[in-house]
mmCIF file of C-alpha atoms in Angstrom:
data_model
loop_
_atom_site.group_PDB
_atom_site.id
_atom_site.type_symbol
_atom_site.label_atom_id
_atom_site.label_comp_id
_atom_site.label_asym_id
_atom_site.label_seq_id
_atom_site.Cartn_x
_atom_site.Cartn_y
_atom_site.Cartn_z
ATOM 1 C CA UNK U 402 -235.991 74.427 45.745
ATOM 2 C CA UNK U 403 -234.002 75.797 42.789
ATOM 3 C CA UNK U 404 -232.393 79.178 42.199
ATOM 4 C CA UNK U 405 -232.279 81.573 39.275
ATOM 5 C CA UNK U 406 -229.058 83.442 38.328
ATOM 6 C CA UNK U 407 -229.908 86.219 40.798
ATOM 7 C CA UNK U 408 -229.873 83.704 43.644
ATOM 8 C CA UNK U 409 -233.623 83.752 44.324
ATOM 9 C CA UNK U 410 -235.265 80.500 45.384
ATOM 10 C CA UNK U 411 -238.031 78.929 43.299
ATOM 11 C CA UNK U 412 -240.546 76.299 44.348
ATOM 12 C CA UNK U 413 -240.042 72.914 42.664
ATOM 13 C CA UNK U 414 -241.636 72.149 39.313
ATOM 14 C CA UNK U 415 -245.306 71.196 39.573
ATOM 15 C CA UNK U 416 -247.101 68.936 37.034
ATOM 16 C CA UNK U 417 -250.216 71.115 37.469
ATOM 17 C CA UNK U 418 -248.363 73.746 35.398
ATOM 18 C CA UNK U 419 -247.071 71.848 32.396
ATOM 19 C CA UNK U 420 -246.914 71.842 28.611
ATOM 20 C CA UNK U 421 -246.351 68.918 26.261
ATOM 21 C CA UNK U 422 -244.486 69.830 23.063
ATOM 22 C CA UNK U 423 -243.749 67.888 19.888
ATOM 23 C CA UNK U 424 -240.504 68.951 18.167
ATOM 24 C CA UNK U 425 -238.137 67.504 15.554
ATOM 25 C CA UNK U 426 -234.737 66.205 16.723
ATOM 26 C CA UNK U 427 -232.900 69.247 15.380
ATOM 27 C CA UNK U 428 -234.834 71.488 17.799
ATOM 28 C CA UNK U 429 -233.332 69.955 20.933
ATOM 29 C CA UNK U 430 -230.635 72.618 21.330
ATOM 30 C CA UNK U 431 -233.205 75.412 21.067
ATOM 31 C CA UNK U 432 -235.368 73.782 23.745
ATOM 32 C CA UNK U 433 -232.300 73.517 26.004
ATOM 33 C CA UNK U 434 -231.493 77.195 25.560
ATOM 34 C CA UNK U 435 -235.072 78.178 26.393
ATOM 35 C CA UNK U 436 -234.979 76.094 29.568
ATOM 36 C CA UNK U 437 -231.682 77.677 30.576
ATOM 37 C CA UNK U 438 -233.286 81.130 30.424
ATOM 38 C CA UNK U 439 -236.490 80.197 32.268
ATOM 39 C CA UNK U 440 -237.383 82.584 35.126
ATOM 40 C CA UNK U 441 -238.352 79.667 37.402
ATOM 41 C CA UNK U 442 -237.837 75.968 37.978
ATOM 42 C CA UNK U 443 -238.651 73.665 35.039
ATOM 43 C CA UNK U 444 -238.315 69.881 34.849
ATOM 44 C CA UNK U 445 -238.244 67.927 31.593
ATOM 45 C CA UNK U 446 -239.243 64.437 30.508
ATOM 46 C CA UNK U 447 -238.522 63.300 26.952
ATOM 47 C CA UNK U 448 -239.929 60.154 25.347
ATOM 48 C CA UNK U 449 -237.140 57.695 24.592
ATOM 49 C CA UNK U 450 -238.326 57.050 21.034
ATOM 50 C CA UNK U 451 -239.649 59.502 18.408
ATOM 51 C CA UNK U 452 -243.182 59.118 17.102
ATOM 52 C CA UNK U 453 -244.088 57.858 13.626
ATOM 53 C CA UNK U 454 -243.300 61.287 12.131
ATOM 54 C CA UNK U 455 -239.856 61.428 13.764
ATOM 55 C CA UNK U 456 -240.883 64.043 16.344
ATOM 56 C CA UNK U 457 -240.044 63.865 20.038
ATOM 57 C CA UNK U 458 -242.583 64.436 22.820
ATOM 58 C CA UNK U 459 -241.201 66.544 25.645
ATOM 59 C CA UNK U 460 -243.188 67.283 28.817
ATOM 60 C CA UNK U 461 -242.100 70.419 30.640
ATOM 61 C CA UNK U 462 -243.328 71.045 34.197
ATOM 62 C CA UNK U 463 -243.016 74.613 35.502
ATOM 63 C CA UNK U 464 -243.080 75.876 39.081
ATOM 64 C CA UNK U 465 -246.186 78.029 38.612
ATOM 65 C CA UNK U 466 -248.387 79.981 36.188
ATOM 66 C CA UNK U 467 -245.868 82.786 35.595
ATOM 67 C CA UNK U 468 -243.088 80.419 34.535
ATOM 68 C CA UNK U 469 -245.498 78.353 32.432
ATOM 69 C CA UNK U 470 -246.753 81.439 30.545
ATOM 70 C CA UNK U 471 -243.168 82.582 29.916
ATOM 71 C CA UNK U 472 -242.153 79.096 28.808
ATOM 72 C CA UNK U 473 -245.039 78.773 26.340
ATOM 73 C CA UNK U 474 -244.367 82.195 24.826
ATOM 74 C CA UNK U 475 -240.607 81.596 24.595
ATOM 75 C CA UNK U 476 -240.979 78.189 22.945
ATOM 76 C CA UNK U 477 -243.449 79.556 20.415
ATOM 77 C CA UNK U 478 -241.164 82.491 19.574
ATOM 78 C CA UNK U 479 -237.835 80.597 19.514
ATOM 79 C CA UNK U 480 -238.977 77.397 17.794
ATOM 80 C CA UNK U 481 -241.415 78.838 15.287
ATOM 81 C CA UNK U 482 -242.310 76.198 12.709
ATOM 82 C CA UNK U 483 -240.285 73.592 14.613
ATOM 83 C CA UNK U 484 -242.909 73.674 17.366
ATOM 84 C CA UNK U 485 -245.066 71.037 15.702
ATOM 85 C CA UNK U 486 -247.730 70.666 18.371
ATOM 86 C CA UNK U 487 -248.449 71.679 21.969
ATOM 87 C CA UNK U 488 -250.845 70.335 24.587
ATOM 88 C CA UNK U 489 -251.700 71.305 28.141
ATOM 89 C CA UNK U 490 -251.786 67.962 30.013
ATOM 90 C CA UNK U 491 -254.015 69.379 32.763
ATOM 91 C CA UNK U 492 -256.786 70.250 30.303
ATOM 92 C CA UNK U 493 -256.206 67.096 28.263
ATOM 93 C CA UNK U 494 -256.719 65.001 31.402
ATOM 94 C CA UNK U 495 -259.767 67.018 32.447
ATOM 95 C CA UNK U 496 -261.401 66.584 29.033
ATOM 96 C CA UNK U 497 -261.471 62.800 29.463
ATOM 97 C CA UNK U 498 -263.895 63.019 32.402
ATOM 98 C CA UNK U 499 -261.261 60.971 34.302
ATOM 99 C CA UNK U 500 -263.469 57.909 34.823
ATOM 100 C CA UNK U 501 -266.261 56.050 33.088
ATOM 101 C CA UNK U 502 -268.745 53.217 33.569
ATOM 102 C CA UNK U 503 -268.128 49.640 32.562
ATOM 103 C CA UNK U 504 -270.604 46.926 31.641
ATOM 104 C CA UNK U 505 -270.514 44.032 34.114
ATOM 105 C CA UNK U 506 -273.263 41.872 32.615
ATOM 106 C CA UNK U 507 -272.422 39.612 29.666
ATOM 107 C CA UNK U 508 -273.781 40.885 26.329
ATOM 108 C CA UNK U 509 -272.042 38.536 23.898
ATOM 109 C CA UNK U 510 -274.999 36.415 22.783
ATOM 110 C CA UNK U 511 -278.689 36.955 22.227
ATOM 111 C CA UNK U 512 -279.354 34.903 25.346
ATOM 112 C CA UNK U 513 -277.133 37.303 27.353
ATOM 113 C CA UNK U 514 -279.034 40.314 26.052
ATOM 114 C CA UNK U 515 -282.399 38.668 26.814
ATOM 115 C CA UNK U 516 -281.405 38.564 30.477
ATOM 116 C CA UNK U 517 -281.454 42.377 30.360
ATOM 117 C CA UNK U 518 -284.897 42.599 28.779
ATOM 118 C CA UNK U 519 -288.203 43.655 30.335
ATOM 119 C CA UNK U 520 -289.393 40.153 31.216
ATOM 120 C CA UNK U 521 -286.181 39.411 33.089
ATOM 121 C CA UNK U 522 -286.281 42.794 34.838
ATOM 122 C CA UNK U 523 -289.915 42.231 35.787
ATOM 123 C CA UNK U 524 -288.993 39.043 37.668
ATOM 124 C CA UNK U 525 -286.251 40.756 39.667
ATOM 125 C CA UNK U 526 -288.328 43.885 40.344
ATOM 126 C CA UNK U 527 -291.235 41.749 41.572
ATOM 127 C CA UNK U 528 -288.906 39.883 43.911
ATOM 128 C CA UNK U 529 -287.421 43.093 45.306
ATOM 129 C CA UNK U 530 -290.847 44.612 45.831
ATOM 130 C CA UNK U 531 -291.619 41.657 48.085
ATOM 131 C CA UNK U 532 -288.140 41.383 49.599
ATOM 132 C CA UNK U 533 -286.546 44.876 49.718
ATOM 133 C CA UNK U 534 -283.821 43.535 52.010
ATOM 134 C CA UNK U 535 -282.384 41.734 48.958
ATOM 135 C CA UNK U 536 -281.819 44.935 46.941
ATOM 136 C CA UNK U 537 -278.062 45.036 47.516
ATOM 137 C CA UNK U 538 -277.818 41.341 46.662
ATOM 138 C CA UNK U 539 -279.516 41.657 43.277
ATOM 139 C CA UNK U 540 -278.440 45.143 42.172
ATOM 140 C CA UNK U 541 -275.227 47.160 42.043
ATOM 141 C CA UNK U 542 -276.341 49.547 44.769
ATOM 142 C CA UNK U 543 -274.057 48.011 47.399
ATOM 143 C CA UNK U 544 -270.899 49.281 45.670
ATOM 144 C CA UNK U 545 -272.283 52.531 44.246
ATOM 145 C CA UNK U 546 -271.292 55.865 45.861
ATOM 146 C CA UNK U 547 -272.780 59.325 45.224
ATOM 147 C CA UNK U 548 -270.112 62.036 45.414
ATOM 148 C CA UNK U 549 -272.088 65.242 45.960
ATOM 149 C CA UNK U 550 -271.096 68.920 45.938
ATOM 150 C CA UNK U 551 -272.960 72.216 45.739
ATOM 151 C CA UNK U 552 -269.721 73.983 44.615
ATOM 152 C CA UNK U 553 -269.760 76.228 47.697
ATOM 153 C CA UNK U 554 -266.195 75.347 48.831
ATOM 154 C CA UNK U 555 -264.044 74.413 45.855
ATOM 155 C CA UNK U 556 -260.301 74.717 46.489
ATOM 156 C CA UNK U 557 -260.497 78.176 48.064
ATOM 157 C CA UNK U 558 -262.807 79.728 45.442
ATOM 158 C CA UNK U 559 -265.958 81.611 46.339
ATOM 159 C CA UNK U 560 -269.202 79.819 45.516
ATOM 160 C CA UNK U 561 -269.144 78.643 41.871
ATOM 161 C CA UNK U 562 -271.718 77.484 39.317
ATOM 162 C CA UNK U 563 -272.399 73.816 39.991
ATOM 163 C CA UNK U 564 -270.867 72.556 36.750
ATOM 164 C CA UNK U 565 -267.562 74.305 37.519
ATOM 165 C CA UNK U 566 -266.914 71.832 40.350
ATOM 166 C CA UNK U 567 -266.922 68.844 37.974
ATOM 167 C CA UNK U 568 -263.125 68.670 37.415
ATOM 168 C CA UNK U 569 -262.491 68.590 41.177
ATOM 169 C CA UNK U 570 -265.341 66.111 41.745
ATOM 170 C CA UNK U 571 -264.073 63.839 38.974
ATOM 171 C CA UNK U 572 -260.561 63.859 40.454
ATOM 172 C CA UNK U 573 -261.930 62.955 43.883
ATOM 173 C CA UNK U 574 -263.978 60.176 42.288
ATOM 174 C CA UNK U 575 -260.847 58.740 40.653
ATOM 175 C CA UNK U 576 -258.923 58.795 43.943
ATOM 176 C CA UNK U 577 -261.755 57.119 45.852
ATOM 177 C CA UNK U 578 -262.258 54.537 43.116
ATOM 178 C CA UNK U 579 -258.543 53.658 43.096
ATOM 179 C CA UNK U 580 -258.407 53.352 46.871
ATOM 180 C CA UNK U 581 -261.679 51.490 47.483
ATOM 181 C CA UNK U 582 -262.703 49.767 44.253
ATOM 182 C CA UNK U 583 -266.193 51.244 44.705
ATOM 183 C CA UNK U 584 -268.114 52.829 41.824
ATOM 184 C CA UNK U 585 -268.065 56.560 42.545
ATOM 185 C CA UNK U 586 -270.370 58.945 40.678
ATOM 186 C CA UNK U 587 -269.602 62.701 40.713
ATOM 187 C CA UNK U 588 -272.895 64.571 41.171
ATOM 188 C CA UNK U 589 -272.887 68.388 41.361
ATOM 189 C CA UNK U 590 -276.058 69.905 42.817
ATOM 190 C CA UNK U 591 -277.198 73.295 41.489
ATOM 191 C CA UNK U 592 -278.849 75.046 44.411
ATOM 192 C CA UNK U 593 -278.296 78.040 46.699
ATOM 193 C CA UNK U 594 -280.523 76.384 49.324
ATOM 194 C CA UNK U 595 -278.964 73.945 51.756
ATOM 195 C CA UNK U 596 -282.354 72.276 52.128
ATOM 196 C CA UNK U 597 -282.059 71.151 48.523
ATOM 197 C CA UNK U 598 -278.793 69.346 49.265
ATOM 198 C CA UNK U 599 -280.560 67.292 51.918
ATOM 199 C CA UNK U 600 -283.410 66.640 49.499
ATOM 200 C CA UNK U 601 -280.950 65.552 46.789
ATOM 201 C CA UNK U 602 -279.348 63.087 49.204
ATOM 202 C CA UNK U 603 -282.787 61.709 50.075
ATOM 203 C CA UNK U 604 -283.877 61.446 46.444
ATOM 204 C CA UNK U 605 -280.669 59.648 45.463
ATOM 205 C CA UNK U 606 -280.670 57.302 48.459
ATOM 206 C CA UNK U 607 -282.498 54.369 46.803
ATOM 207 C CA UNK U 608 -279.716 53.937 44.230
ATOM 208 C CA UNK U 609 -276.579 54.324 46.332
ATOM 209 C CA UNK U 610 -274.912 52.570 49.249
ATOM 210 C CA UNK U 611 -273.515 55.856 50.531
ATOM 211 C CA UNK U 612 -273.292 59.561 49.769
ATOM 212 C CA UNK U 613 -270.186 61.657 50.378
ATOM 213 C CA UNK U 614 -270.314 65.454 50.593
ATOM 214 C CA UNK U 615 -267.180 67.126 49.239
ATOM 215 C CA UNK U 616 -266.287 70.666 48.135
ATOM 216 C CA UNK U 617 -269.247 71.893 50.185
ATOM 217 C CA UNK U 618 -269.032 74.479 52.950
ATOM 218 C CA UNK U 619 -268.798 72.858 56.356
ATOM 219 C CA UNK U 620 -271.762 74.805 57.734
ATOM 220 C CA UNK U 621 -273.867 73.485 54.845
ATOM 221 C CA UNK U 622 -272.620 69.944 55.509
ATOM 222 C CA UNK U 623 -273.603 70.321 59.172
ATOM 223 C CA UNK U 624 -277.041 71.651 58.249
ATOM 224 C CA UNK U 625 -277.566 68.860 55.725
ATOM 225 C CA UNK U 626 -276.763 66.268 58.374
ATOM 226 C CA UNK U 627 -279.158 67.974 60.791
ATOM 227 C CA UNK U 628 -281.970 68.087 58.234
ATOM 228 C CA UNK U 629 -281.544 64.391 57.443
ATOM 229 C CA UNK U 630 -281.704 63.512 61.127
ATOM 230 C CA UNK U 631 -279.984 60.809 63.183
ATOM 231 C CA UNK U 632 -281.004 58.056 60.758
ATOM 232 C CA UNK U 633 -280.435 59.455 57.241
ATOM 233 C CA UNK U 634 -281.884 57.524 54.302
ATOM 234 C CA UNK U 635 -278.387 56.603 53.111
ATOM 235 C CA UNK U 636 -274.973 56.254 54.749
ATOM 236 C CA UNK U 637 -273.663 59.826 54.765
ATOM 237 C CA UNK U 638 -270.005 60.852 55.000
ATOM 238 C CA UNK U 639 -268.162 64.094 54.295
ATOM 239 C CA UNK U 640 -264.610 65.033 53.426
ATOM 240 C CA UNK U 641 -263.966 67.091 56.570
ATOM 241 C CA UNK U 642 -265.388 65.022 59.450
ATOM 242 C CA UNK U 643 -264.656 61.646 57.836
ATOM 243 C CA UNK U 644 -261.447 62.658 56.112
ATOM 244 C CA UNK U 645 -259.403 65.711 56.995
ATOM 245 C CA UNK U 646 -260.297 65.842 60.711
ATOM 246 C CA UNK U 647 -259.225 62.221 61.198
ATOM 247 C CA UNK U 648 -255.936 62.840 59.386
ATOM 248 C CA UNK U 649 -255.232 66.005 61.394
ATOM 249 C CA UNK U 650 -255.873 64.180 64.668
ATOM 250 C CA UNK U 651 -253.400 61.459 63.683
ATOM 251 C CA UNK U 652 -250.842 64.006 62.473
ATOM 252 C CA UNK U 653 -251.159 65.932 65.739
ATOM 253 C CA UNK U 654 -250.345 62.862 67.830
ATOM 254 C CA UNK U 655 -247.465 61.909 65.527
ATOM 255 C CA UNK U 656 -246.047 65.455 65.562
ATOM 256 C CA UNK U 657 -245.932 65.401 69.356
ATOM 257 C CA UNK U 658 -244.472 61.905 69.612
ATOM 258 C CA UNK U 659 -241.805 62.733 67.010
ATOM 259 C CA UNK U 660 -240.678 65.597 69.253
ATOM 260 C CA UNK U 661 -240.567 63.357 72.317
ATOM 261 C CA UNK U 662 -243.725 64.867 73.847
ATOM 262 C CA UNK U 663 -246.328 62.627 75.468
ATOM 263 C CA UNK U 664 -249.693 63.529 73.865
ATOM 264 C CA UNK U 665 -251.459 62.855 77.184
ATOM 265 C CA UNK U 666 -249.572 65.722 78.834
ATOM 266 C CA UNK U 667 -249.067 67.967 75.797
ATOM 267 C CA UNK U 668 -250.418 71.495 75.440
ATOM 268 C CA UNK U 669 -252.038 72.023 72.044
ATOM 269 C CA UNK U 670 -253.698 75.097 70.552
ATOM 270 C CA UNK U 671 -256.218 74.639 67.741
ATOM 271 C CA UNK U 672 -256.558 77.742 65.563
ATOM 272 C CA UNK U 673 -260.006 78.224 63.969
ATOM 273 C CA UNK U 674 -261.667 75.114 65.425
ATOM 274 C CA UNK U 675 -264.920 75.870 63.558
ATOM 275 C CA UNK U 676 -263.192 74.887 60.294
ATOM 276 C CA UNK U 677 -262.345 71.409 61.585
ATOM 277 C CA UNK U 678 -265.777 69.879 62.062
ATOM 278 C CA UNK U 679 -265.467 67.137 64.699
ATOM 279 C CA UNK U 680 -261.717 67.729 65.032
ATOM 280 C CA UNK U 681 -261.976 69.106 68.579
ATOM 281 C CA UNK U 682 -263.710 65.964 69.813
ATOM 282 C CA UNK U 683 -261.302 63.768 67.871
ATOM 283 C CA UNK U 684 -258.261 65.438 69.441
ATOM 284 C CA UNK U 685 -259.679 65.017 72.931
ATOM 285 C CA UNK U 686 -260.670 61.400 72.225
ATOM 286 C CA UNK U 687 -257.159 60.790 70.872
ATOM 287 C CA UNK U 688 -255.637 61.757 74.216
ATOM 288 C CA UNK U 689 -255.037 65.518 73.911
ATOM 289 C CA UNK U 690 -256.324 66.619 77.310
ATOM 290 C CA UNK U 691 -254.873 70.155 77.384
ATOM 291 C CA UNK U 692 -256.480 71.683 74.295
ATOM 292 C CA UNK U 693 -256.999 75.435 73.771
ATOM 293 C CA UNK U 694 -259.438 76.569 71.079
ATOM 294 C CA UNK U 695 -258.419 79.886 69.481
ATOM 295 C CA UNK U 696 -260.739 81.856 67.187
ATOM 296 C CA UNK U 697 -258.451 84.112 65.118
ATOM 297 C CA UNK U 698 -261.370 86.209 63.895
ATOM 298 C CA UNK U 699 -262.444 87.224 67.407
ATOM 299 C CA UNK U 700 -259.033 88.452 68.615
ATOM 300 C CA UNK U 701 -256.354 90.899 67.551
ATOM 301 C CA UNK U 702 -253.752 89.600 65.097
ATOM 302 C CA UNK U 703 -250.989 89.088 67.687
ATOM 303 C CA UNK U 704 -253.182 87.506 70.403
ATOM 304 C CA UNK U 705 -252.060 83.998 69.447
ATOM 305 C CA UNK U 706 -248.544 84.802 70.650
ATOM 306 C CA UNK U 707 -249.864 85.275 74.179
ATOM 307 C CA UNK U 708 -252.245 82.315 74.106
ATOM 308 C CA UNK U 709 -249.730 79.856 72.665
ATOM 309 C CA UNK U 710 -246.634 80.836 74.655
ATOM 310 C CA UNK U 711 -245.020 77.629 75.933
ATOM 311 C CA UNK U 712 -247.376 75.425 73.923
ATOM 312 C CA UNK U 713 -246.109 72.108 72.543
ATOM 313 C CA UNK U 714 -247.938 72.401 69.194
ATOM 314 C CA UNK U 715 -250.210 74.761 67.274
ATOM 315 C CA UNK U 716 -252.661 73.140 64.853
ATOM 316 C CA UNK U 717 -253.508 75.894 62.363
ATOM 317 C CA UNK U 718 -256.535 75.590 60.057
ATOM 318 C CA UNK U 719 -256.112 79.104 58.618
ATOM 319 C CA UNK U 720 -252.605 78.978 57.055
ATOM 320 C CA UNK U 721 -251.781 82.467 58.358
ATOM 321 C CA UNK U 722 -251.405 82.037 62.122
ATOM 322 C CA UNK U 723 -248.220 83.594 63.495
ATOM 323 C CA UNK U 724 -246.894 81.500 66.406
ATOM 324 C CA UNK U 725 -244.570 82.567 69.207
ATOM 325 C CA UNK U 726 -240.901 81.878 68.459
ATOM 326 C CA UNK U 727 -239.937 78.239 68.894
ATOM 327 C CA UNK U 728 -243.492 76.817 68.904
ATOM 328 C CA UNK U 729 -243.996 74.231 66.126
ATOM 329 C CA UNK U 730 -247.019 74.560 63.842
ATOM 330 C CA UNK U 731 -249.016 71.905 62.011
ATOM 331 C CA UNK U 732 -250.712 73.697 59.120
ATOM 332 C CA UNK U 733 -253.774 71.957 57.707
ATOM 333 C CA UNK U 734 -256.036 74.430 55.934
ATOM 334 C CA UNK U 735 -259.102 72.483 54.731
ATOM 335 C CA UNK U 736 -259.329 74.068 51.270
ATOM 336 C CA UNK U 737 -255.617 73.822 50.398
ATOM 337 C CA UNK U 738 -254.458 70.220 50.911
ATOM 338 C CA UNK U 739 -250.759 69.541 50.286
ATOM 339 C CA UNK U 740 -249.581 68.165 46.965
ATOM 340 C CA UNK U 741 -249.658 64.378 46.710
ATOM 341 C CA UNK U 742 -245.847 63.962 46.826
ATOM 342 C CA UNK U 743 -245.978 65.816 50.168
ATOM 343 C CA UNK U 744 -248.775 63.806 51.768
ATOM 344 C CA UNK U 745 -246.420 62.374 54.392
ATOM 345 C CA UNK U 746 -245.967 65.913 55.711
ATOM 346 C CA UNK U 747 -249.519 67.207 55.603
ATOM 347 C CA UNK U 748 -253.030 65.842 56.230
ATOM 348 C CA UNK U 749 -255.387 65.174 53.326
ATOM 349 C CA UNK U 750 -258.982 63.889 53.394
ATOM 350 C CA UNK U 751 -257.784 60.898 51.367
ATOM 351 C CA UNK U 752 -255.675 59.658 54.260
ATOM 352 C CA UNK U 753 -258.825 58.471 56.051
ATOM 353 C CA UNK U 754 -261.902 58.885 53.842
ATOM 354 C CA UNK U 755 -261.360 55.774 51.656
ATOM 355 C CA UNK U 756 -261.025 53.518 54.693
ATOM 356 C CA UNK U 757 -264.024 55.010 56.474
ATOM 357 C CA UNK U 758 -266.113 54.742 53.306
ATOM 358 C CA UNK U 759 -265.096 51.109 52.828
ATOM 359 C CA UNK U 760 -266.007 50.274 56.422
ATOM 360 C CA UNK U 761 -269.369 52.042 56.213
ATOM 361 C CA UNK U 762 -270.413 50.246 53.024
ATOM 362 C CA UNK U 763 -269.130 46.889 54.286
ATOM 363 C CA UNK U 764 -270.842 47.008 57.680
ATOM 364 C CA UNK U 765 -273.864 49.027 56.449
ATOM 365 C CA UNK U 766 -273.475 51.182 59.549
ATOM 366 C CA UNK U 767 -273.062 54.975 59.832
ATOM 367 C CA UNK U 768 -269.699 56.377 60.887
ATOM 368 C CA UNK U 769 -269.490 57.351 64.581
ATOM 369 C CA UNK U 770 -266.968 59.273 66.670
ATOM 370 C CA UNK U 771 -265.425 56.020 68.034
ATOM 371 C CA UNK U 772 -265.048 54.840 64.423
ATOM 372 C CA UNK U 773 -263.219 58.044 63.500
ATOM 373 C CA UNK U 774 -260.962 57.688 66.543
ATOM 374 C CA UNK U 775 -260.188 54.111 65.491
ATOM 375 C CA UNK U 776 -259.342 55.364 61.998
ATOM 376 C CA UNK U 777 -256.986 57.989 63.463
ATOM 377 C CA UNK U 778 -255.235 55.304 65.543
ATOM 378 C CA UNK U 779 -254.867 53.167 62.398
ATOM 379 C CA UNK U 780 -253.199 56.094 60.627
ATOM 380 C CA UNK U 781 -250.848 56.552 63.568
ATOM 381 C CA UNK U 782 -249.951 52.862 63.637
ATOM 382 C CA UNK U 783 -249.242 52.846 59.894
ATOM 383 C CA UNK U 784 -247.086 55.963 59.862
ATOM 384 C CA UNK U 785 -243.382 55.335 59.149
ATOM 385 C CA UNK U 786 -240.974 56.220 61.928
ATOM 386 C CA UNK U 787 -240.410 59.986 62.343
ATOM 387 C CA UNK U 788 -242.981 60.807 59.654
ATOM 388 C CA UNK U 789 -246.093 62.886 60.208
ATOM 389 C CA UNK U 790 -248.446 60.608 58.250
ATOM 390 C CA UNK U 791 -248.225 57.715 55.801
ATOM 391 C CA UNK U 792 -248.439 58.503 52.104
ATOM 392 C CA UNK U 793 -252.038 58.407 50.908
ATOM 393 C CA UNK U 794 -251.132 55.644 48.455
ATOM 394 C CA UNK U 795 -249.136 53.571 50.975
ATOM 395 C CA UNK U 796 -249.928 49.901 50.249
ATOM 396 C CA UNK U 797 -252.457 48.494 52.688
ATOM 397 C CA UNK U 798 -253.372 51.851 54.232
ATOM 398 C CA UNK U 799 -257.023 51.895 53.163
ATOM 399 C CA UNK U 800 -257.476 48.276 54.250
ATOM 400 C CA UNK U 801 -255.931 48.987 57.668
ATOM 401 C CA UNK U 802 -258.111 52.049 58.276
ATOM 402 C CA UNK U 803 -261.205 50.163 57.055
ATOM 403 C CA UNK U 804 -260.508 47.190 59.331
ATOM 404 C CA UNK U 805 -260.008 49.361 62.418
ATOM 405 C CA UNK U 806 -263.126 51.373 61.615
ATOM 406 C CA UNK U 807 -265.228 48.247 61.020
ATOM 407 C CA UNK U 808 -264.154 46.789 64.364
ATOM 408 C CA UNK U 809 -265.194 49.993 66.106
ATOM 409 C CA UNK U 810 -268.560 50.008 64.328
ATOM 410 C CA UNK U 811 -269.189 46.350 65.198
ATOM 411 C CA UNK U 812 -268.535 46.996 68.891
ATOM 412 C CA UNK U 813 -270.300 50.367 69.107
ATOM 413 C CA UNK U 814 -273.636 49.837 70.907
ATOM 414 C CA UNK U 815 -275.117 52.900 69.203
#
């Protein structure tokens, strides 16, 4: 945290609220004076060398939208013609689409191209028609993932038009691609009917090894799974049950152990269990035997103080639960994951989802509760001492979660 001259604390600078400016060398003092007057925290990064025109690129990260708006206005007013160019890195990054396809087949010679022609395709298609079990061997389906959203639960917004979810879907696709190496395709679905989500999954199934539901209301995820039945046409995962819930279960165990409390004898209260998907079952399967489920919408505002008195840990999925004095709280609201630099202190879907997705596509088996429990144990085992969780980009984390999950799937009789 930083402080302004009045002594008020500011949150740290956040790259999500940034501006990139191009200025001549003689403008450096003016930039410094603007930063000194900023009403919030601002961090600065300056390129070591000027560009071909002699201008310097300076990236300024503010602590929020108010500081960013002030900073942009002040720079424009104080620098005038010396402010050669400005960019908003967030929108510049979004405009790239964040990922793209690559050609894997050789296309250098005419012979290469002929292997992509109709006669060549006809031979492969004829073979697959007779031997459908070879589809993953002779196509790219085995490493292709459909990332699906109906835009009903996007980062705390109310339901949005389907195309508005694309930036969030594309970011998730990048993260999953980096962690798993799989080809992830962001696919928004424009429908108010949950039945259409299930139909979209079914229609897409022939071309994908797995489908992952993200930024979709949990009740609609649950209904989609129910409509598709116990044997869906494609491996189906979602960001809550196969991501956040697993991470929260691991963080809960670690939070207790870090305080010297045995999870087997701990008292835990879960606030708003309906928001956690399979989290209740995961906590019990992870060894939390004394678990109280508290619905904050069915009780008066201060009822939690009575319910949780003397509890070892409150797991809060609402972000506004008020605990009794001295009772620690693990806050893990599904639609507001912590920033990436803070992922060792808060659960994110990306702690577990990449490993579970890797295991599902490798074994060609659907994720089960024992597989999720195994993934939670892998997170616990790979958490640094006294930390709540490993960083999402900790080397080897995805491989460790995938290996534990695969072992559970291989030994699961179901």
